[in-house]
Amino acid sequence: MVYVTPDTTAVAPLHRAQAFWRPAAAGLAAALAGLGVAELTAAWIAPGASPVLTVGVLVIDIVPAGVKDLVIGLFGTADKIVLIVTIVLVLLLVAALAGILESRRPPFGRLLVVLIGAIALFAALSRSSASTLDAVPAVVAMGVSAIALTFLTTRLPVDHRTGHAATASAPARVPEQAPAQVPEQAPARLDGSGPDRRRFLVYTAITAGIGLLALAGAQFSAAATRAADAARALFPLPTPSVRAAAIPAGASLDVAGITPLITPNADFYRIDTALSVPRIDPTTWRLKVTGMVENEVEIDFAELLALPLEESTTTLACVSNYVGGDLIGNATWLGYPIRALLARAKPTERADMVLSTSQDGFTAGTPIEALTDGRNAILAVGMNGEPLPLEHGYPVRMVVPGLYGYVSATKWVVELKLTRFDQEQGYWTPRGWSAEGPVKLSSRIDVPRQGTSVSAGSIVVAGVAWSQQVGISAVAVQIDDGPWQAAALADAISVDTWRQWAYTWDRAVAGDHTIRVRATDAAGLVQTSATADVAPDGATGLHEISVSVSA
Ligand SMILES: Nc1nc2c(c(=O)[nH]1)N[C@H]1C(S)=C(S)[C@@H](COP(=O)(O)O)O[C@H]1N2
Ligand SMILES: [Mo]
């Protein structure tokens, strides 16, 4: 049986080129729409996950050194632009191909689109600092392109289609029917002047236009982020008037794979409700202290920086951190004690809560007690020696040792309102989370990693433990159902930071084993083995991992 495609029929040769370019245009327009919307999504919600840029990074990672050197040699400092242009050109080429494929052999065009999207997804998620949000742009790219491609290819003028247009082009496909039986209206469409053709062109133009507009929007948004990021240099961090307690040499254990004592900013977990990171101009930022106060206080950024700022190392934990989870980090913060600002505002007797508000509307309700009892509760401007990164609250956030972030660590903070717990609620309280959120005593095993294989003999088990405001006094490790064995504790920085611990498991024998950790705080409280969910006020239970020991 002879398979005759429409463009090989007697009337078609004239239009063979069109039979390619229209589906190719559909593919291009669909890809532009997908790419544009995805880049815009990335610019808004996941600035690190631009599909083009993450694929670029992936290419740099996998390209052999020789090729890299050649490209750098050829293009010098333009190498990055060359890379981006190449990626976009390859994408457009593949997109054109996908259009042609989809018009002839659906759904292979869409499959090609999904394949490209999968590469972008892999590129976005394979970075060390990737978060789940980073998956969104690639998935959006995949979805939008595939839908647009289907939409456009099913609206191709009939002569381009073999699948959907099978009825219209049936005479060409069915050998027993002579070409003479091509429906009468076909030539009109084939010469490209029919209403089908115009409609297709309009749809394609609109699709491509959406893509281009979105790309422009993404550029605009990215430029605004770069400008906001550059503004961080406008106000260099002043010298602290009080330095952080020196970190004892014995606070960091020399164990391969253990969590670093200080979490680098780039690796610090990020949790917030902000779909797009607020970009605050530090020259217009103001903080107001309002509500139940004798004096309302207002302060701008320059004034804040001119105050005596104090440095302190504090661990910040999220209430949503499950036992063993990584929604916790430790940084050296620079900021102004909140109690000093409150002293100027003079809260009235009745106030028992400070409701802090972010520029984007998030609120946290913090007991006044925690802000005035002498702990390092600060309006932070610096994080590990640099101005706060945009996503960690630039220009100013709160950091309060001992309380989960949702009730204390307001980023992009613009107002502190003195009020009462029986009058106001922080953002998460009406959403099923407790009004008060002290951080619970907990501990985590970092090495060996869950589910890994280690060789028999002497195995170092290590991790971190924390009990803010109290301190850790002991950590014990249990192998399978054996006795609890004391781990060695690294020196503490302070009661407000996590503390490293290590235990050497001698004579580990081959087989599958379970390792458990349990901390005791300085008040003698032993970490409970009773499990509690993260809601409403933080998880409990013991972190447990399984490893397979090989002979
Ligand atoms: N403006 C604002 N601040 C916020 C939040 C938020 O959603 N919006 N989330 C809080 C929560 S739940 C946590 S755990 C910490 C996380 O801070 P990080 O992203 O710097 O690690 O920020 C807190 N501050
Ligand atoms: Mo959180």
PDB file of N, CA, C and O in Angstrom, residues 195-245:
ATOM      1  N   PRO A 195      -9.711  30.790   4.237  1.00  0.00           N
ATOM      2  CA  PRO A 195      -9.893  31.305   5.593  1.00  0.00           C
ATOM      3  C   PRO A 195      -9.093  30.492   6.619  1.00  0.00           C
ATOM      4  O   PRO A 195      -8.603  31.049   7.593  1.00  0.00           O
ATOM      5  N   ASP A 196      -8.910  29.214   6.344  1.00  0.00           N
ATOM      6  CA  ASP A 196      -8.099  28.345   7.205  1.00  0.00           C
ATOM      7  C   ASP A 196      -6.718  28.927   7.413  1.00  0.00           C
ATOM      8  O   ASP A 196      -6.181  28.957   8.502  1.00  0.00           O
ATOM      9  N   ARG A 197      -6.165  29.349   6.287  1.00  0.00           N
ATOM     10  CA  ARG A 197      -4.798  29.822   6.288  1.00  0.00           C
ATOM     11  C   ARG A 197      -4.673  31.119   7.102  1.00  0.00           C
ATOM     12  O   ARG A 197      -3.791  31.271   7.930  1.00  0.00           O
ATOM     13  N   ARG A 198      -5.626  32.031   6.842  1.00  0.00           N
ATOM     14  CA  ARG A 198      -5.550  33.301   7.576  1.00  0.00           C
ATOM     15  C   ARG A 198      -5.728  33.078   9.061  1.00  0.00           C
ATOM     16  O   ARG A 198      -5.019  33.637   9.882  1.00  0.00           O
ATOM     17  N   ARG A 199      -6.681  32.200   9.398  1.00  0.00           N
ATOM     18  CA  ARG A 199      -6.935  31.941  10.813  1.00  0.00           C
ATOM     19  C   ARG A 199      -5.669  31.354  11.450  1.00  0.00           C
ATOM     20  O   ARG A 199      -5.251  31.752  12.514  1.00  0.00           O
ATOM     21  N   PHE A 200      -5.060  30.419  10.710  1.00  0.00           N
ATOM     22  CA  PHE A 200      -3.843  29.800  11.233  1.00  0.00           C
ATOM     23  C   PHE A 200      -2.763  30.860  11.474  1.00  0.00           C
ATOM     24  O   PHE A 200      -2.090  30.880  12.511  1.00  0.00           O
ATOM     25  N   LEU A 201      -2.612  31.752  10.495  1.00  0.00           N
ATOM     26  CA  LEU A 201      -1.584  32.793  10.636  1.00  0.00           C
ATOM     27  C   LEU A 201      -1.843  33.671  11.851  1.00  0.00           C
ATOM     28  O   LEU A 201      -0.925  34.000  12.610  1.00  0.00           O
ATOM     29  N   VAL A 202      -3.115  34.035  12.045  1.00  0.00           N
ATOM     30  CA  VAL A 202      -3.466  34.893  13.181  1.00  0.00           C
ATOM     31  C   VAL A 202      -3.152  34.179  14.487  1.00  0.00           C
ATOM     32  O   VAL A 202      -2.499  34.728  15.381  1.00  0.00           O
ATOM     33  N   TYR A 203      -3.573  32.905  14.582  1.00  0.00           N
ATOM     34  CA  TYR A 203      -3.310  32.147  15.810  1.00  0.00           C
ATOM     35  C   TYR A 203      -1.808  32.039  16.081  1.00  0.00           C
ATOM     36  O   TYR A 203      -1.343  32.191  17.200  1.00  0.00           O
ATOM     37  N   THR A 204      -1.071  31.763  15.019  1.00  0.00           N
ATOM     38  CA  THR A 204       0.374  31.605  15.181  1.00  0.00           C
ATOM     39  C   THR A 204       1.007  32.921  15.637  1.00  0.00           C
ATOM     40  O   THR A 204       1.834  32.953  16.547  1.00  0.00           O
ATOM     41  N   ALA A 205       0.570  34.004  15.005  1.00  0.00           N
ATOM     42  CA  ALA A 205       1.125  35.309  15.367  1.00  0.00           C
ATOM     43  C   ALA A 205       0.792  35.648  16.821  1.00  0.00           C
ATOM     44  O   ALA A 205       1.644  36.149  17.562  1.00  0.00           O
ATOM     45  N   ILE A 206      -0.448  35.353  17.225  1.00  0.00           N
ATOM     46  CA  ILE A 206      -0.843  35.649  18.603  1.00  0.00           C
ATOM     47  C   ILE A 206       0.007  34.825  19.582  1.00  0.00           C
ATOM     48  O   ILE A 206       0.525  35.342  20.574  1.00  0.00           O
ATOM     49  N   THR A 207       0.178  33.544  19.260  1.00  0.00           N
ATOM     50  CA  THR A 207       0.963  32.669  20.137  1.00  0.00           C
ATOM     51  C   THR A 207       2.396  33.175  20.270  1.00  0.00           C
ATOM     52  O   THR A 207       2.934  33.309  21.377  1.00  0.00           O
ATOM     53  N   ALA A 208       2.994  33.494  19.108  1.00  0.00           N
ATOM     54  CA  ALA A 208       4.371  33.994  19.137  1.00  0.00           C
ATOM     55  C   ALA A 208       4.423  35.328  19.880  1.00  0.00           C
ATOM     56  O   ALA A 208       5.358  35.586  20.654  1.00  0.00           O
ATOM     57  N   GLY A 209       3.401  36.151  19.665  1.00  0.00           N
ATOM     58  CA  GLY A 209       3.356  37.461  20.325  1.00  0.00           C
ATOM     59  C   GLY A 209       3.316  37.329  21.839  1.00  0.00           C
ATOM     60  O   GLY A 209       4.019  38.042  22.551  1.00  0.00           O
ATOM     61  N   ILE A 210       2.494  36.374  22.310  1.00  0.00           N
ATOM     62  CA  ILE A 210       2.423  36.132  23.758  1.00  0.00           C
ATOM     63  C   ILE A 210       3.813  35.769  24.275  1.00  0.00           C
ATOM     64  O   ILE A 210       4.283  36.283  25.288  1.00  0.00           O
ATOM     65  N   GLY A 211       4.482  34.897  23.530  1.00  0.00           N
ATOM     66  CA  GLY A 211       5.827  34.477  23.932  1.00  0.00           C
ATOM     67  C   GLY A 211       6.785  35.651  24.002  1.00  0.00           C
ATOM     68  O   GLY A 211       7.516  35.809  24.975  1.00  0.00           O
ATOM     69  N   LEU A 212       6.757  36.495  22.968  1.00  0.00           N
ATOM     70  CA  LEU A 212       7.690  37.623  22.928  1.00  0.00           C
ATOM     71  C   LEU A 212       7.391  38.620  24.045  1.00  0.00           C
ATOM     72  O   LEU A 212       8.300  39.124  24.705  1.00  0.00           O
ATOM     73  N   LEU A 213       6.096  38.875  24.273  1.00  0.00           N
ATOM     74  CA  LEU A 213       5.706  39.787  25.350  1.00  0.00           C
ATOM     75  C   LEU A 213       6.185  39.259  26.697  1.00  0.00           C
ATOM     76  O   LEU A 213       6.733  40.000  27.521  1.00  0.00           O
ATOM     77  N   ALA A 214       5.965  37.960  26.906  1.00  0.00           N
ATOM     78  CA  ALA A 214       6.368  37.353  28.171  1.00  0.00           C
ATOM     79  C   ALA A 214       7.883  37.423  28.335  1.00  0.00           C
ATOM     80  O   ALA A 214       8.392  37.706  29.418  1.00  0.00           O
ATOM     81  N   LEU A 215       8.605  37.188  27.230  1.00  0.00           N
ATOM     82  CA  LEU A 215      10.072  37.278  27.289  1.00  0.00           C
ATOM     83  C   LEU A 215      10.498  38.690  27.671  1.00  0.00           C
ATOM     84  O   LEU A 215      11.404  38.875  28.494  1.00  0.00           O
ATOM     85  N   ALA A 216       9.825  39.676  27.082  1.00  0.00           N
ATOM     86  CA  ALA A 216      10.149  41.061  27.412  1.00  0.00           C
ATOM     87  C   ALA A 216       9.864  41.312  28.890  1.00  0.00           C
ATOM     88  O   ALA A 216      10.663  41.933  29.596  1.00  0.00           O
ATOM     89  N   GLY A 217       8.736  40.791  29.358  1.00  0.00           N
ATOM     90  CA  GLY A 217       8.385  40.945  30.765  1.00  0.00           C
ATOM     91  C   GLY A 217       9.430  40.310  31.670  1.00  0.00           C
ATOM     92  O   GLY A 217       9.810  40.867  32.698  1.00  0.00           O
ATOM     93  N   ALA A 218       9.907  39.146  31.255  1.00  0.00           N
ATOM     94  CA  ALA A 218      10.915  38.442  32.060  1.00  0.00           C
ATOM     95  C   ALA A 218      12.196  39.263  32.126  1.00  0.00           C
ATOM     96  O   ALA A 218      12.816  39.390  33.187  1.00  0.00           O
ATOM     97  N   GLN A 219      12.580  39.841  30.990  1.00  0.00           N
ATOM     98  CA  GLN A 219      13.785  40.676  30.963  1.00  0.00           C
ATOM     99  C   GLN A 219      13.623  41.867  31.901  1.00  0.00           C
ATOM    100  O   GLN A 219      14.512  42.216  32.660  1.00  0.00           O
ATOM    101  N   PHE A 220      12.451  42.473  31.816  1.00  0.00           N
ATOM    102  CA  PHE A 220      12.149  43.642  32.630  1.00  0.00           C
ATOM    103  C   PHE A 220      12.241  43.280  34.111  1.00  0.00           C
ATOM    104  O   PHE A 220      12.872  43.964  34.904  1.00  0.00           O
ATOM    105  N   SER A 221      11.612  42.175  34.451  1.00  0.00           N
ATOM    106  CA  SER A 221      11.582  41.735  35.841  1.00  0.00           C
ATOM    107  C   SER A 221      12.993  41.366  36.327  1.00  0.00           C
ATOM    108  O   SER A 221      13.389  41.711  37.435  1.00  0.00           O
ATOM    109  N   ALA A 222      13.748  40.678  35.454  1.00  0.00           N
ATOM    110  CA  ALA A 222      15.108  40.293  35.828  1.00  0.00           C
ATOM    111  C   ALA A 222      15.978  41.529  36.013  1.00  0.00           C
ATOM    112  O   ALA A 222      16.815  41.585  36.920  1.00  0.00           O
ATOM    113  N   ALA A 223      15.755  42.534  35.162  1.00  0.00           N
ATOM    114  CA  ALA A 223      16.535  43.760  35.279  1.00  0.00           C
ATOM    115  C   ALA A 223      16.227  44.452  36.608  1.00  0.00           C
ATOM    116  O   ALA A 223      17.124  44.968  37.286  1.00  0.00           O
ATOM    117  N   ALA A 224      14.930  44.428  36.997  1.00  0.00           N
ATOM    118  CA  ALA A 224      14.545  45.046  38.262  1.00  0.00           C
ATOM    119  C   ALA A 224      15.204  44.312  39.430  1.00  0.00           C
ATOM    120  O   ALA A 224      15.648  44.921  40.400  1.00  0.00           O
ATOM    121  N   THR A 225      15.267  42.981  39.333  1.00  0.00           N
ATOM    122  CA  THR A 225      15.915  42.208  40.394  1.00  0.00           C
ATOM    123  C   THR A 225      17.402  42.535  40.460  1.00  0.00           C
ATOM    124  O   THR A 225      17.953  42.718  41.544  1.00  0.00           O
ATOM    125  N   ARG A 226      18.040  42.631  39.283  1.00  0.00           N
ATOM    126  CA  ARG A 226      19.467  42.977  39.280  1.00  0.00           C
ATOM    127  C   ARG A 226      19.684  44.349  39.892  1.00  0.00           C
ATOM    128  O   ARG A 226      20.617  44.560  40.664  1.00  0.00           O
ATOM    129  N   ALA A 227      18.778  45.282  39.564  1.00  0.00           N
ATOM    130  CA  ALA A 227      18.920  46.634  40.108  1.00  0.00           C
ATOM    131  C   ALA A 227      18.775  46.597  41.624  1.00  0.00           C
ATOM    132  O   ALA A 227      19.544  47.224  42.351  1.00  0.00           O
ATOM    133  N   ALA A 228      17.770  45.813  42.097  1.00  0.00           N
ATOM    134  CA  ALA A 228      17.553  45.718  43.539  1.00  0.00           C
ATOM    135  C   ALA A 228      18.761  45.062  44.206  1.00  0.00           C
ATOM    136  O   ALA A 228      19.196  45.468  45.285  1.00  0.00           O
ATOM    137  N   ASP A 229      19.318  44.076  43.532  1.00  0.00           N
ATOM    138  CA  ASP A 229      20.474  43.383  44.087  1.00  0.00           C
ATOM    139  C   ASP A 229      21.664  44.336  44.134  1.00  0.00           C
ATOM    140  O   ASP A 229      22.431  44.346  45.098  1.00  0.00           O
ATOM    141  N   ALA A 230      21.793  45.141  43.089  1.00  0.00           N
ATOM    142  CA  ALA A 230      22.911  46.094  43.040  1.00  0.00           C
ATOM    143  C   ALA A 230      22.758  47.146  44.130  1.00  0.00           C
ATOM    144  O   ALA A 230      23.748  47.639  44.674  1.00  0.00           O
ATOM    145  N   ALA A 231      21.496  47.471  44.454  1.00  0.00           N
ATOM    146  CA  ALA A 231      21.239  48.483  45.476  1.00  0.00           C
ATOM    147  C   ALA A 231      21.778  48.045  46.833  1.00  0.00           C
ATOM    148  O   ALA A 231      22.002  48.872  47.721  1.00  0.00           O
ATOM    149  N   ARG A 232      22.020  46.758  46.990  1.00  0.00           N
ATOM    150  CA  ARG A 232      22.552  46.271  48.259  1.00  0.00           C
ATOM    151  C   ARG A 232      23.940  46.843  48.519  1.00  0.00           C
ATOM    152  O   ARG A 232      24.396  46.874  49.650  1.00  0.00           O
ATOM    153  N   ALA A 233      24.612  47.274  47.434  1.00  0.00           N
ATOM    154  CA  ALA A 233      25.956  47.842  47.596  1.00  0.00           C
ATOM    155  C   ALA A 233      25.883  49.313  48.005  1.00  0.00           C
ATOM    156  O   ALA A 233      26.876  49.894  48.430  1.00  0.00           O
ATOM    157  N   LEU A 234      24.691  49.910  47.859  1.00  0.00           N
ATOM    158  CA  LEU A 234      24.492  51.325  48.172  1.00  0.00           C
ATOM    159  C   LEU A 234      24.815  51.642  49.627  1.00  0.00           C
ATOM    160  O   LEU A 234      25.339  52.697  49.952  1.00  0.00           O
ATOM    161  N   PHE A 235      24.436  50.734  50.492  1.00  0.00           N
ATOM    162  CA  PHE A 235      24.676  50.920  51.924  1.00  0.00           C
ATOM    163  C   PHE A 235      25.548  49.775  52.419  1.00  0.00           C
ATOM    164  O   PHE A 235      25.031  48.735  52.808  1.00  0.00           O
ATOM    165  N   PRO A 236      26.858  49.958  52.413  1.00  0.00           N
ATOM    166  CA  PRO A 236      27.713  48.878  52.905  1.00  0.00           C
ATOM    167  C   PRO A 236      27.443  48.643  54.391  1.00  0.00           C
ATOM    168  O   PRO A 236      27.031  49.564  55.095  1.00  0.00           O
ATOM    169  N   LEU A 237      27.660  47.414  54.829  1.00  0.00           N
ATOM    170  CA  LEU A 237      27.412  47.115  56.248  1.00  0.00           C
ATOM    171  C   LEU A 237      28.410  47.868  57.121  1.00  0.00           C
ATOM    172  O   LEU A 237      29.603  47.859  56.854  1.00  0.00           O
ATOM    173  N   PRO A 238      27.901  48.514  58.177  1.00  0.00           N
ATOM    174  CA  PRO A 238      28.821  49.197  59.097  1.00  0.00           C
ATOM    175  C   PRO A 238      29.565  48.185  59.965  1.00  0.00           C
ATOM    176  O   PRO A 238      29.174  47.017  60.049  1.00  0.00           O
ATOM    177  N   THR A 239      30.624  48.650  60.611  1.00  0.00           N
ATOM    178  CA  THR A 239      31.354  47.782  61.529  1.00  0.00           C
ATOM    179  C   THR A 239      30.484  47.544  62.754  1.00  0.00           C
ATOM    180  O   THR A 239      29.899  48.484  63.286  1.00  0.00           O
ATOM    181  N   PRO A 240      30.385  46.299  63.197  1.00  0.00           N
ATOM    182  CA  PRO A 240      29.564  46.026  64.377  1.00  0.00           C
ATOM    183  C   PRO A 240      30.125  46.737  65.611  1.00  0.00           C
ATOM    184  O   PRO A 240      31.339  46.846  65.736  1.00  0.00           O
ATOM    185  N   SER A 241      29.239  47.196  66.467  1.00  0.00           N
ATOM    186  CA  SER A 241      29.742  47.766  67.722  1.00  0.00           C
ATOM    187  C   SER A 241      29.946  46.637  68.722  1.00  0.00           C
ATOM    188  O   SER A 241      30.742  46.760  69.643  1.00  0.00           O
ATOM    189  N   VAL A 242      29.205  45.537  68.534  1.00  0.00           N
ATOM    190  CA  VAL A 242      29.437  44.343  69.346  1.00  0.00           C
ATOM    191  C   VAL A 242      29.677  43.188  68.390  1.00  0.00           C
ATOM    192  O   VAL A 242      28.833  42.909  67.537  1.00  0.00           O
ATOM    193  N   ARG A 243      30.817  42.567  68.514  1.00  0.00           N
ATOM    194  CA  ARG A 243      31.155  41.428  67.665  1.00  0.00           C
ATOM    195  C   ARG A 243      30.455  40.164  68.162  1.00  0.00           C
ATOM    196  O   ARG A 243      30.183  40.020  69.342  1.00  0.00           O
ATOM    197  N   ALA A 244      30.201  39.235  67.269  1.00  0.00           N
ATOM    198  CA  ALA A 244      29.648  37.939  67.681  1.00  0.00           C
ATOM    199  C   ALA A 244      30.685  37.232  68.537  1.00  0.00           C
ATOM    200  O   ALA A 244      31.894  37.423  68.346  1.00  0.00           O
ATOM    201  N   ALA A 245      30.216  36.438  69.479  1.00  0.00           N
ATOM    202  CA  ALA A 245      31.124  35.622  70.273  1.00  0.00           C
ATOM    203  C   ALA A 245      31.997  34.825  69.300  1.00  0.00           C
ATOM    204  O   ALA A 245      31.492  34.282  68.318  1.00  0.00           O
TER     205      ALA A 245
END
